[in-house]
PDB file of C-alpha atoms in Angstrom:
ATOM      1  CA  MET A  17      37.440  32.048  85.717  1.00  0.00           C
ATOM      2  CA  THR A  18      40.380  30.936  83.360  1.00  0.00           C
ATOM      3  CA  ASP A  19      42.940  33.195  81.962  1.00  0.00           C
ATOM      4  CA  VAL A  20      45.544  30.826  80.377  1.00  0.00           C
ATOM      5  CA  VAL A  21      44.441  27.469  79.251  1.00  0.00           C
ATOM      6  CA  VAL A  22      46.975  24.918  78.935  1.00  0.00           C
ATOM      7  CA  LEU A  23      46.102  22.213  76.423  1.00  0.00           C
ATOM      8  CA  ARG A  24      46.725  18.500  76.913  1.00  0.00           C
ATOM      9  CA  HIS A  25      49.766  18.140  74.470  1.00  0.00           C
ATOM     10  CA  LYS A  26      52.889  16.386  75.309  1.00  0.00           C
ATOM     11  CA  ILE A  27      56.324  17.528  73.729  1.00  0.00           C
ATOM     12  CA  HIS A  28      59.726  16.125  74.020  1.00  0.00           C
ATOM     13  CA  GLY A  29      58.740  13.586  76.627  1.00  0.00           C
ATOM     14  CA  LEU A  30      57.979  16.890  79.044  1.00  0.00           C
ATOM     15  CA  SER A  31      55.090  16.705  81.479  1.00  0.00           C
ATOM     16  CA  VAL A  32      52.306  19.269  80.524  1.00  0.00           C
ATOM     17  CA  GLU A  33      51.605  19.720  84.441  1.00  0.00           C
ATOM     18  CA  ASP A  34      55.110  21.119  84.765  1.00  0.00           C
ATOM     19  CA  TYR A  35      54.168  23.484  82.029  1.00  0.00           C
ATOM     20  CA  ALA A  36      51.074  24.555  83.699  1.00  0.00           C
ATOM     21  CA  GLU A  37      52.735  24.894  87.251  1.00  0.00           C
ATOM     22  CA  THR A  38      55.848  26.993  85.487  1.00  0.00           C
ATOM     23  CA  LEU A  39      53.310  29.371  83.904  1.00  0.00           C
ATOM     24  CA  GLN A  40      51.280  29.897  87.227  1.00  0.00           C
ATOM     25  CA  ALA A  41      54.316  30.772  89.228  1.00  0.00           C
ATOM     26  CA  ALA A  42      55.572  33.106  86.139  1.00  0.00           C
ATOM     27  CA  LEU A  43      52.300  34.670  86.209  1.00  0.00           C
ATOM     28  CA  PRO A  44      50.612  35.014  89.594  1.00  0.00           C
ATOM     29  CA  GLU A  45      48.488  37.516  88.753  1.00  0.00           C
ATOM     30  CA  LEU A  46      46.618  35.318  86.303  1.00  0.00           C
ATOM     31  CA  GLU A  47      44.859  32.030  86.476  1.00  0.00           C
ATOM     32  CA  VAL A  48      46.350  29.314  85.059  1.00  0.00           C
ATOM     33  CA  THR A  49      44.472  25.856  84.041  1.00  0.00           C
ATOM     34  CA  LEU A  50      45.403  22.656  82.842  1.00  0.00           C
ATOM     35  CA  ALA A  51      42.918  20.754  80.201  1.00  0.00           C
ATOM     36  CA  LYS A  52      43.378  17.200  81.460  1.00  0.00           C
ATOM     37  CA  THR A  53      40.555  16.034  78.724  1.00  0.00           C
ATOM     38  CA  ALA A  54      38.794  16.953  75.608  1.00  0.00           C
ATOM     39  CA  ALA A  55      35.929  18.079  77.402  1.00  0.00           C
ATOM     40  CA  GLU A  56      37.660  20.648  79.714  1.00  0.00           C
ATOM     41  CA  GLU A  57      39.580  21.689  76.834  1.00  0.00           C
ATOM     42  CA  THR A  58      36.241  22.628  75.242  1.00  0.00           C
ATOM     43  CA  GLU A  59      34.941  24.172  78.210  1.00  0.00           C
ATOM     44  CA  LEU A  60      38.321  26.323  79.252  1.00  0.00           C
ATOM     45  CA  LEU A  61      38.686  27.423  75.659  1.00  0.00           C
ATOM     46  CA  ALA A  62      35.378  29.191  75.718  1.00  0.00           C
ATOM     47  CA  GLU A  63      36.280  31.432  78.904  1.00  0.00           C
ATOM     48  CA  ALA A  64      40.205  31.964  78.344  1.00  0.00           C
ATOM     49  CA  THR A  65      41.734  34.602  76.904  1.00  0.00           C
ATOM     50  CA  VAL A  66      45.021  32.846  76.161  1.00  0.00           C
ATOM     51  CA  ALA A  67      45.571  29.495  74.890  1.00  0.00           C
ATOM     52  CA  THR A  68      49.030  27.508  74.919  1.00  0.00           C
ATOM     53  CA  GLY A  69      49.900  23.897  73.659  1.00  0.00           C
ATOM     54  CA  TYR A  70      51.371  22.239  70.846  1.00  0.00           C
ATOM     55  CA  ASN A  71      48.093  22.399  68.375  1.00  0.00           C
ATOM     56  CA  ILE A  72      44.730  23.733  68.203  1.00  0.00           C
ATOM     57  CA  SER A  73      42.396  22.900  65.878  1.00  0.00           C
ATOM     58  CA  ALA A  74      39.960  25.419  63.646  1.00  0.00           C
ATOM     59  CA  GLU A  75      36.866  24.170  65.242  1.00  0.00           C
ATOM     60  CA  GLN A  76      38.241  24.936  68.734  1.00  0.00           C
ATOM     61  CA  VAL A  77      39.207  28.308  67.415  1.00  0.00           C
ATOM     62  CA  GLU A  78      35.664  29.127  66.097  1.00  0.00           C
ATOM     63  CA  ALA A  79      34.359  28.233  69.251  1.00  0.00           C
ATOM     64  CA  ALA A  80      36.554  30.158  71.800  1.00  0.00           C
ATOM     65  CA  ASP A  81      34.813  33.765  71.523  1.00  0.00           C
ATOM     66  CA  GLY A  82      36.887  35.231  74.049  1.00  0.00           C
ATOM     67  CA  LEU A  83      40.638  33.974  72.645  1.00  0.00           C
ATOM     68  CA  GLU A  84      42.807  36.646  72.115  1.00  0.00           C
ATOM     69  CA  LEU A  85      46.217  34.729  72.005  1.00  0.00           C
ATOM     70  CA  PHE A  86      47.477  31.299  71.012  1.00  0.00           C
ATOM     71  CA  VAL A  87      51.069  30.486  72.319  1.00  0.00           C
ATOM     72  CA  CYS A  88      52.424  27.416  70.462  1.00  0.00           C
ATOM     73  CA  THR A  89      55.022  25.423  72.427  1.00  0.00           C
ATOM     74  CA  PHE A  90      56.773  24.489  69.133  1.00  0.00           C
ATOM     75  CA  ALA A  91      58.753  26.321  67.001  1.00  0.00           C
ATOM     76  CA  GLY A  92      57.082  25.679  63.712  1.00  0.00           C
ATOM     77  CA  THR A  93      53.608  26.759  63.077  1.00  0.00           C
ATOM     78  CA  GLY A  94      52.898  25.066  59.760  1.00  0.00           C
ATOM     79  CA  HIS A  95      50.526  22.826  61.005  1.00  0.00           C
ATOM     80  CA  LEU A  96      48.257  25.131  62.632  1.00  0.00           C
ATOM     81  CA  PRO A  97      44.738  26.699  61.149  1.00  0.00           C
ATOM     82  CA  THR A  98      46.683  30.368  60.790  1.00  0.00           C
ATOM     83  CA  GLU A  99      43.870  31.475  58.678  1.00  0.00           C
ATOM     84  CA  THR A 100      41.242  30.773  61.203  1.00  0.00           C
ATOM     85  CA  LEU A 101      42.996  32.358  63.690  1.00  0.00           C
ATOM     86  CA  GLU A 102      43.532  35.281  61.676  1.00  0.00           C
ATOM     87  CA  ALA A 103      40.015  35.558  60.753  1.00  0.00           C
ATOM     88  CA  ASN A 104      39.014  35.366  64.627  1.00  0.00           C
ATOM     89  CA  ASP A 105      41.445  37.923  65.636  1.00  0.00           C
ATOM     90  CA  VAL A 106      43.468  35.388  67.470  1.00  0.00           C
ATOM     91  CA  ALA A 107      47.308  36.466  67.980  1.00  0.00           C
ATOM     92  CA  LEU A 108      49.762  33.808  67.340  1.00  0.00           C
ATOM     93  CA  GLU A 109      53.309  33.334  68.917  1.00  0.00           C
ATOM     94  CA  SER A 110      55.616  30.308  68.283  1.00  0.00           C
ATOM     95  CA  ALA A 111      58.319  29.147  70.539  1.00  0.00           C
ATOM     96  CA  SER A 112      60.783  30.041  68.242  1.00  0.00           C
ATOM     97  CA  GLY A 113      64.383  30.553  69.805  1.00  0.00           C
ATOM     98  CA  VAL A 114      63.226  27.985  72.833  1.00  0.00           C
ATOM     99  CA  HIS A 115      65.719  25.558  71.259  1.00  0.00           C
ATOM    100  CA  GLY A 116      68.636  28.016  70.529  1.00  0.00           C
ATOM    101  CA  PRO A 117      71.221  27.071  73.637  1.00  0.00           C
ATOM    102  CA  ASN A 118      70.817  23.348  74.149  1.00  0.00           C
ATOM    103  CA  ILE A 119      70.921  22.605  70.375  1.00  0.00           C
ATOM    104  CA  ALA A 120      74.104  24.609  69.697  1.00  0.00           C
ATOM    105  CA  GLU A 121      75.664  22.786  72.876  1.00  0.00           C
ATOM    106  CA  GLN A 122      74.937  19.610  70.816  1.00  0.00           C
ATOM    107  CA  VAL A 123      76.123  21.087  67.769  1.00  0.00           C
ATOM    108  CA  LEU A 124      79.635  22.024  69.569  1.00  0.00           C
ATOM    109  CA  GLY A 125      79.568  18.663  71.261  1.00  0.00           C
ATOM    110  CA  TYR A 126      79.372  16.826  67.842  1.00  0.00           C
ATOM    111  CA  LEU A 127      82.350  19.342  66.513  1.00  0.00           C
ATOM    112  CA  LEU A 128      84.506  18.874  69.273  1.00  0.00           C
ATOM    113  CA  SER A 129      84.147  15.106  69.465  1.00  0.00           C
ATOM    114  CA  PHE A 130      85.358  14.917  65.810  1.00  0.00           C
ATOM    115  CA  VAL A 131      88.115  17.659  66.052  1.00  0.00           C
ATOM    116  CA  CYS A 132      89.448  16.256  69.475  1.00  0.00           C
ATOM    117  CA  ARG A 133      89.163  12.644  68.117  1.00  0.00           C
ATOM    118  CA  LEU A 134      86.966  11.720  71.321  1.00  0.00           C
ATOM    119  CA  ASP A 135      85.456   8.812  69.288  1.00  0.00           C
ATOM    120  CA  ARG A 136      88.854   7.583  68.841  1.00  0.00           C
ATOM    121  CA  ALA A 137      89.847   7.840  72.570  1.00  0.00           C
ATOM    122  CA  TRP A 138      86.337   6.129  73.425  1.00  0.00           C
ATOM    123  CA  GLU A 139      86.905   3.442  71.158  1.00  0.00           C
ATOM    124  CA  GLN A 140      90.580   2.613  72.681  1.00  0.00           C
ATOM    125  CA  LYS A 141      89.063   2.716  76.127  1.00  0.00           C
ATOM    126  CA  GLY A 142      86.922  -0.270  75.118  1.00  0.00           C
ATOM    127  CA  ARG A 143      90.095  -2.080  74.231  1.00  0.00           C
ATOM    128  CA  SER A 144      91.843  -0.967  77.368  1.00  0.00           C
ATOM    129  CA  GLU A 145      94.648   0.789  74.817  1.00  0.00           C
ATOM    130  CA  TRP A 146      96.421   3.554  75.809  1.00  0.00           C
ATOM    131  CA  ASN A 147      97.798   4.922  72.248  1.00  0.00           C
ATOM    132  CA  HIS A 148      98.426   8.415  71.725  1.00  0.00           C
ATOM    133  CA  PHE A 149      96.962  10.261  68.916  1.00  0.00           C
ATOM    134  CA  GLN A 150      96.965  13.616  67.149  1.00  0.00           C
ATOM    135  CA  THR A 151      93.917  16.177  67.374  1.00  0.00           C
ATOM    136  CA  GLY A 152      93.086  19.514  66.537  1.00  0.00           C
ATOM    137  CA  GLU A 153      91.220  22.483  67.142  1.00  0.00           C
ATOM    138  CA  LEU A 154      88.154  24.524  66.620  1.00  0.00           C
ATOM    139  CA  SER A 155      90.396  27.821  66.816  1.00  0.00           C
ATOM    140  CA  GLY A 156      91.124  29.256  63.328  1.00  0.00           C
ATOM    141  CA  SER A 157      88.880  27.108  61.492  1.00  0.00           C
ATOM    142  CA  THR A 158      85.856  28.213  59.354  1.00  0.00           C
ATOM    143  CA  ALA A 159      82.035  27.044  59.553  1.00  0.00           C
ATOM    144  CA  THR A 160      79.383  27.532  57.431  1.00  0.00           C
ATOM    145  CA  VAL A 161      75.725  27.809  59.241  1.00  0.00           C
ATOM    146  CA  VAL A 162      72.758  27.400  56.781  1.00  0.00           C
ATOM    147  CA  GLY A 163      69.999  29.120  58.511  1.00  0.00           C
ATOM    148  CA  MET A 164      70.154  32.230  60.402  1.00  0.00           C
ATOM    149  CA  GLY A 165      66.891  32.147  62.476  1.00  0.00           C
ATOM    150  CA  PRO A 166      67.054  32.010  66.278  1.00  0.00           C
ATOM    151  CA  ILE A 167      68.995  28.496  66.542  1.00  0.00           C
ATOM    152  CA  GLY A 168      71.369  29.354  63.632  1.00  0.00           C
ATOM    153  CA  GLN A 169      72.115  32.451  65.258  1.00  0.00           C
ATOM    154  CA  THR A 170      72.881  30.880  68.492  1.00  0.00           C
ATOM    155  CA  ILE A 171      74.989  28.585  67.315  1.00  0.00           C
ATOM    156  CA  ILE A 172      77.226  31.037  65.480  1.00  0.00           C
ATOM    157  CA  ASP A 173      77.484  33.024  68.779  1.00  0.00           C
ATOM    158  CA  ARG A 174      78.944  30.028  70.383  1.00  0.00           C
ATOM    159  CA  LEU A 175      81.297  29.345  67.394  1.00  0.00           C
ATOM    160  CA  ASN A 176      82.397  32.877  67.655  1.00  0.00           C
ATOM    161  CA  ALA A 177      83.350  32.155  71.200  1.00  0.00           C
ATOM    162  CA  PHE A 178      85.758  29.625  69.981  1.00  0.00           C
ATOM    163  CA  ASP A 179      87.439  31.707  67.524  1.00  0.00           C
ATOM    164  CA  VAL A 180      85.911  29.922  64.268  1.00  0.00           C
ATOM    165  CA  HIS A 181      85.420  31.970  61.257  1.00  0.00           C
ATOM    166  CA  THR A 182      81.634  31.828  60.681  1.00  0.00           C
ATOM    167  CA  ILE A 183      79.907  32.107  57.403  1.00  0.00           C
ATOM    168  CA  GLY A 184      75.856  32.493  57.629  1.00  0.00           C
ATOM    169  CA  VAL A 185      73.230  31.680  55.145  1.00  0.00           C
ATOM    170  CA  ARG A 186      70.003  33.315  55.195  1.00  0.00           C
ATOM    171  CA  TYR A 187      67.182  34.083  52.607  1.00  0.00           C
ATOM    172  CA  THR A 188      67.840  37.928  53.112  1.00  0.00           C
ATOM    173  CA  PRO A 189      71.760  38.568  53.409  1.00  0.00           C
ATOM    174  CA  SER A 190      71.225  42.382  53.870  1.00  0.00           C
ATOM    175  CA  LYS A 191      69.511  41.787  57.205  1.00  0.00           C
ATOM    176  CA  GLY A 192      73.215  40.572  58.406  1.00  0.00           C
ATOM    177  CA  GLY A 193      73.636  38.683  61.851  1.00  0.00           C
ATOM    178  CA  PRO A 194      76.457  37.606  64.152  1.00  0.00           C
ATOM    179  CA  ALA A 195      78.367  35.800  61.581  1.00  0.00           C
ATOM    180  CA  ASP A 196      81.613  37.116  60.058  1.00  0.00           C
ATOM    181  CA  GLU A 197      80.224  36.830  56.739  1.00  0.00           C
ATOM    182  CA  VAL A 198      76.356  36.814  55.682  1.00  0.00           C
ATOM    183  CA  ILE A 199      75.515  35.479  52.105  1.00  0.00           C
ATOM    184  CA  GLY A 200      72.197  34.663  50.668  1.00  0.00           C
ATOM    185  CA  PHE A 201      71.288  31.334  48.792  1.00  0.00           C
ATOM    186  CA  ASP A 202      73.013  32.350  45.585  1.00  0.00           C
ATOM    187  CA  ASP A 203      74.504  29.105  44.329  1.00  0.00           C
ATOM    188  CA  ALA A 204      78.062  30.631  43.524  1.00  0.00           C
ATOM    189  CA  ASP A 205      78.420  32.090  46.870  1.00  0.00           C
ATOM    190  CA  MET A 206      77.215  28.877  48.448  1.00  0.00           C
ATOM    191  CA  ASP A 207      79.918  26.749  46.478  1.00  0.00           C
ATOM    192  CA  ASP A 208      82.560  29.360  47.416  1.00  0.00           C
ATOM    193  CA  ALA A 209      81.341  28.839  51.117  1.00  0.00           C
ATOM    194  CA  PHE A 210      81.317  25.360  51.026  1.00  0.00           C
ATOM    195  CA  SER A 211      84.747  24.890  49.363  1.00  0.00           C
ATOM    196  CA  ARG A 212      86.424  26.863  52.417  1.00  0.00           C
ATOM    197  CA  SER A 213      84.179  25.187  55.246  1.00  0.00           C
ATOM    198  CA  ASP A 214      85.624  22.795  57.938  1.00  0.00           C
ATOM    199  CA  SER A 215      82.139  22.377  58.999  1.00  0.00           C
ATOM    200  CA  LEU A 216      78.946  22.901  57.591  1.00  0.00           C
ATOM    201  CA  ILE A 217      76.083  23.430  59.964  1.00  0.00           C
ATOM    202  CA  LEU A 218      72.415  22.762  58.716  1.00  0.00           C
ATOM    203  CA  ALA A 219      70.108  24.985  60.775  1.00  0.00           C
ATOM    204  CA  CYS A 220      67.500  25.856  58.154  1.00  0.00           C
ATOM    205  CA  PRO A 221      63.652  25.379  57.772  1.00  0.00           C
ATOM    206  CA  LEU A 222      62.783  22.560  55.188  1.00  0.00           C
ATOM    207  CA  THR A 223      61.394  24.163  52.111  1.00  0.00           C
ATOM    208  CA  ASP A 224      61.570  23.724  48.532  1.00  0.00           C
ATOM    209  CA  LEU A 225      64.729  25.820  48.406  1.00  0.00           C
ATOM    210  CA  THR A 226      66.464  23.967  51.109  1.00  0.00           C
ATOM    211  CA  GLU A 227      65.069  20.202  50.379  1.00  0.00           C
ATOM    212  CA  GLY A 228      68.266  18.407  48.842  1.00  0.00           C
ATOM    213  CA  LEU A 229      70.546  21.516  49.708  1.00  0.00           C
ATOM    214  CA  VAL A 230      73.144  18.867  50.176  1.00  0.00           C
ATOM    215  CA  ASP A 231      73.540  16.769  47.328  1.00  0.00           C
ATOM    216  CA  GLU A 232      76.600  15.119  45.376  1.00  0.00           C
ATOM    217  CA  ASP A 233      77.665  18.234  44.383  1.00  0.00           C
ATOM    218  CA  THR A 234      77.836  20.133  47.547  1.00  0.00           C
ATOM    219  CA  LEU A 235      79.669  17.157  48.979  1.00  0.00           C
ATOM    220  CA  LEU A 236      82.106  17.335  46.259  1.00  0.00           C
ATOM    221  CA  SER A 237      82.893  21.364  46.764  1.00  0.00           C
ATOM    222  CA  LEU A 238      83.720  20.820  51.032  1.00  0.00           C
ATOM    223  CA  PRO A 239      87.254  19.968  51.882  1.00  0.00           C
ATOM    224  CA  ILE A 240      87.973  16.316  52.344  1.00  0.00           C
ATOM    225  CA  ASP A 241      88.398  17.143  56.187  1.00  0.00           C
ATOM    226  CA  ALA A 242      85.217  18.420  56.555  1.00  0.00           C
ATOM    227  CA  ILE A 243      82.367  17.629  58.808  1.00  0.00           C
ATOM    228  CA  VAL A 244      78.537  17.956  57.809  1.00  0.00           C
ATOM    229  CA  VAL A 245      76.497  18.551  61.095  1.00  0.00           C
ATOM    230  CA  ASN A 246      72.315  18.468  60.346  1.00  0.00           C
ATOM    231  CA  ILE A 247      69.894  19.864  63.019  1.00  0.00           C
ATOM    232  CA  ALA A 248      67.700  20.869  60.526  1.00  0.00           C
ATOM    233  CA  ARG A 249      65.521  18.134  58.685  1.00  0.00           C
ATOM    234  CA  GLY A 250      66.751  14.795  57.111  1.00  0.00           C
ATOM    235  CA  GLN A 251      65.287  15.834  53.854  1.00  0.00           C
ATOM    236  CA  VAL A 252      67.833  18.683  53.350  1.00  0.00           C
ATOM    237  CA  ILE A 253      70.579  16.052  52.931  1.00  0.00           C
ATOM    238  CA  GLU A 254      70.304  13.649  50.069  1.00  0.00           C
ATOM    239  CA  THR A 255      71.035  10.452  52.343  1.00  0.00           C
ATOM    240  CA  ASP A 256      72.581   8.345  49.108  1.00  0.00           C
ATOM    241  CA  ALA A 257      74.882  10.959  48.487  1.00  0.00           C
ATOM    242  CA  LEU A 258      75.957  11.165  51.959  1.00  0.00           C
ATOM    243  CA  VAL A 259      76.293   7.547  52.338  1.00  0.00           C
ATOM    244  CA  ALA A 260      78.628   7.517  49.604  1.00  0.00           C
ATOM    245  CA  ALA A 261      80.567  10.360  50.552  1.00  0.00           C
ATOM    246  CA  LEU A 262      81.333   8.805  54.021  1.00  0.00           C
ATOM    247  CA  GLN A 263      82.111   5.398  52.572  1.00  0.00           C
ATOM    248  CA  THR A 264      84.852   6.835  50.259  1.00  0.00           C
ATOM    249  CA  ASN A 265      86.234   9.329  52.797  1.00  0.00           C
ATOM    250  CA  MET A 266      85.159  12.311  50.516  1.00  0.00           C
ATOM    251  CA  ILE A 267      84.210  14.324  53.821  1.00  0.00           C
ATOM    252  CA  ARG A 268      85.799  13.315  57.286  1.00  0.00           C
ATOM    253  CA  GLY A 269      82.244  12.684  58.935  1.00  0.00           C
ATOM    254  CA  ALA A 270      78.681  13.524  59.724  1.00  0.00           C
ATOM    255  CA  ALA A 271      76.649  14.337  62.644  1.00  0.00           C
ATOM    256  CA  LEU A 272      73.146  13.774  62.173  1.00  0.00           C
ATOM    257  CA  ASP A 273      70.079  14.335  64.820  1.00  0.00           C
ATOM    258  CA  VAL A 274      67.628  14.193  61.785  1.00  0.00           C
ATOM    259  CA  THR A 275      67.828  11.460  58.863  1.00  0.00           C
ATOM    260  CA  ASP A 276      65.865  10.750  55.875  1.00  0.00           C
ATOM    261  CA  PRO A 277      63.831   8.662  56.431  1.00  0.00           C
ATOM    262  CA  GLU A 278      63.068   8.827  60.236  1.00  0.00           C
ATOM    263  CA  PRO A 279      63.384   6.809  62.196  1.00  0.00           C
ATOM    264  CA  LEU A 280      66.184   5.631  60.306  1.00  0.00           C
ATOM    265  CA  PRO A 281      65.762   2.123  59.363  1.00  0.00           C
ATOM    266  CA  GLN A 282      67.857  -0.476  60.836  1.00  0.00           C
ATOM    267  CA  ASP A 283      69.107  -1.744  57.688  1.00  0.00           C
ATOM    268  CA  SER A 284      70.688   1.732  56.998  1.00  0.00           C
ATOM    269  CA  PRO A 285      74.215   1.682  56.121  1.00  0.00           C
ATOM    270  CA  LEU A 286      74.853   5.069  58.103  1.00  0.00           C
ATOM    271  CA  TRP A 287      74.590   3.039  61.347  1.00  0.00           C
ATOM    272  CA  GLU A 288      77.851   0.654  60.503  1.00  0.00           C
ATOM    273  CA  LEU A 289      79.697   4.041  59.721  1.00  0.00           C
ATOM    274  CA  GLN A 290      82.148   4.704  62.139  1.00  0.00           C
ATOM    275  CA  ASN A 291      82.419   8.323  60.838  1.00  0.00           C
ATOM    276  CA  CYS A 292      78.950   9.130  61.085  1.00  0.00           C
ATOM    277  CA  TYR A 293      77.206  10.235  64.600  1.00  0.00           C
ATOM    278  CA  ILE A 294      73.504   9.400  65.045  1.00  0.00           C
ATOM    279  CA  THR A 295      70.996  11.203  67.700  1.00  0.00           C
ATOM    280  CA  PRO A 296      67.424  10.343  67.734  1.00  0.00           C
ATOM    281  CA  HIS A 297      66.255  13.728  66.964  1.00  0.00           C
ATOM    282  CA  ASN A 298      66.586  14.608  70.393  1.00  0.00           C
ATOM    283  CA  ALA A 299      68.672  17.853  70.347  1.00  0.00           C
ATOM    284  CA  GLY A 300      65.523  19.804  70.977  1.00  0.00           C
ATOM    285  CA  HIS A 301      65.462  18.423  74.422  1.00  0.00           C
ATOM    286  CA  THR A 302      66.221  20.912  77.503  1.00  0.00           C
ATOM    287  CA  PRO A 303      65.078  20.881  81.034  1.00  0.00           C
ATOM    288  CA  GLN A 304      64.578  24.549  80.624  1.00  0.00           C
ATOM    289  CA  TYR A 305      62.018  23.961  78.037  1.00  0.00           C
ATOM    290  CA  TRP A 306      58.999  24.835  79.814  1.00  0.00           C
ATOM    291  CA  ASP A 307      60.664  28.084  81.609  1.00  0.00           C
ATOM    292  CA  ARG A 308      61.654  29.236  78.020  1.00  0.00           C
ATOM    293  CA  CYS A 309      58.150  28.684  76.837  1.00  0.00           C
ATOM    294  CA  ALA A 310      56.758  30.739  79.911  1.00  0.00           C
ATOM    295  CA  ASN A 311      59.015  33.710  79.158  1.00  0.00           C
ATOM    296  CA  ILE A 312      57.894  33.479  75.738  1.00  0.00           C
ATOM    297  CA  LEU A 313      54.353  33.725  76.957  1.00  0.00           C
ATOM    298  CA  SER A 314      54.829  36.518  79.092  1.00  0.00           C
ATOM    299  CA  GLU A 315      56.616  38.599  76.450  1.00  0.00           C
ATOM    300  CA  ALA A 316      53.802  37.869  74.027  1.00  0.00           C
ATOM    301  CA  LEU A 317      51.109  39.007  76.841  1.00  0.00           C
ATOM    302  CA  GLN A 318      53.040  42.027  77.060  1.00  0.00           C
ATOM    303  CA  GLU A 319      53.481  42.795  73.251  1.00  0.00           C
ATOM    304  CA  HIS A 320      49.604  42.233  72.778  1.00  0.00           C
ATOM    305  CA  ASN A 321      48.536  44.176  75.870  1.00  0.00           C
ATOM    306  CA  ILE A 322      46.616  41.338  77.302  1.00  0.00           C
ATOM    307  CA  SER A 323      46.407  41.206  81.117  1.00  0.00           C
TER     308      SER A 323
END
């Protein structure tokens, strides 16, 4: 009898077989089974109490009479049939927070590369050129982090350790958080924060409020030495405005793990700009992914009194 069924979904190029094995090791008292085919998914969902994977259809939920919990292996749940899950008394948990440490480290890598001018060092090395240059420090700088979910808060924690003054932007600033200052999405408050920011880090969900948040006006407010980092969604930045700002040295540089459009077309001017780092939407990858998902599922079992 299967207690936990692992659906056959691949994510971040990781083996779902490894996920099943990780879960079984973490939950030795339960029977964890990987569904390798569509037929096995149907069969195992009919008997399992818990299912986990990237997605589950409304039809699958309706047919899974004993299902009590679905644990999504993705941080977002907008693609799931939430109304059907709720109507069938199936609790829903996401992998929110699973990306925090690895994305925060990548953000620090971007910032340190700019501040320490490692890009110049790498260019000089390619020319076998020994030529001293001046660098800076993160310490004493100011960073604004837009979005204070698990990822944003982890980024702020890491920045705090570098003695960076942090400004966090969240929908409900009264909730506070680890930032030195916490503000809402009020235009005047954000404009003031941007004008004081050595780095602007986007870690927010894509919503009507955040789409196009970083536009020409925002880029004008940033100091000329500011760095823009986007690990949110490409549409949070107006691409044409960013290209213009980078081409005219309106800001120091940008580091983009996400772009609009995505994948970034080969003819995009962003590829040619030396003051723009681009990574192919891989900040979320970590070898600890399944271990963290297993921890989230284990905690969800306790929270929902499922054994």
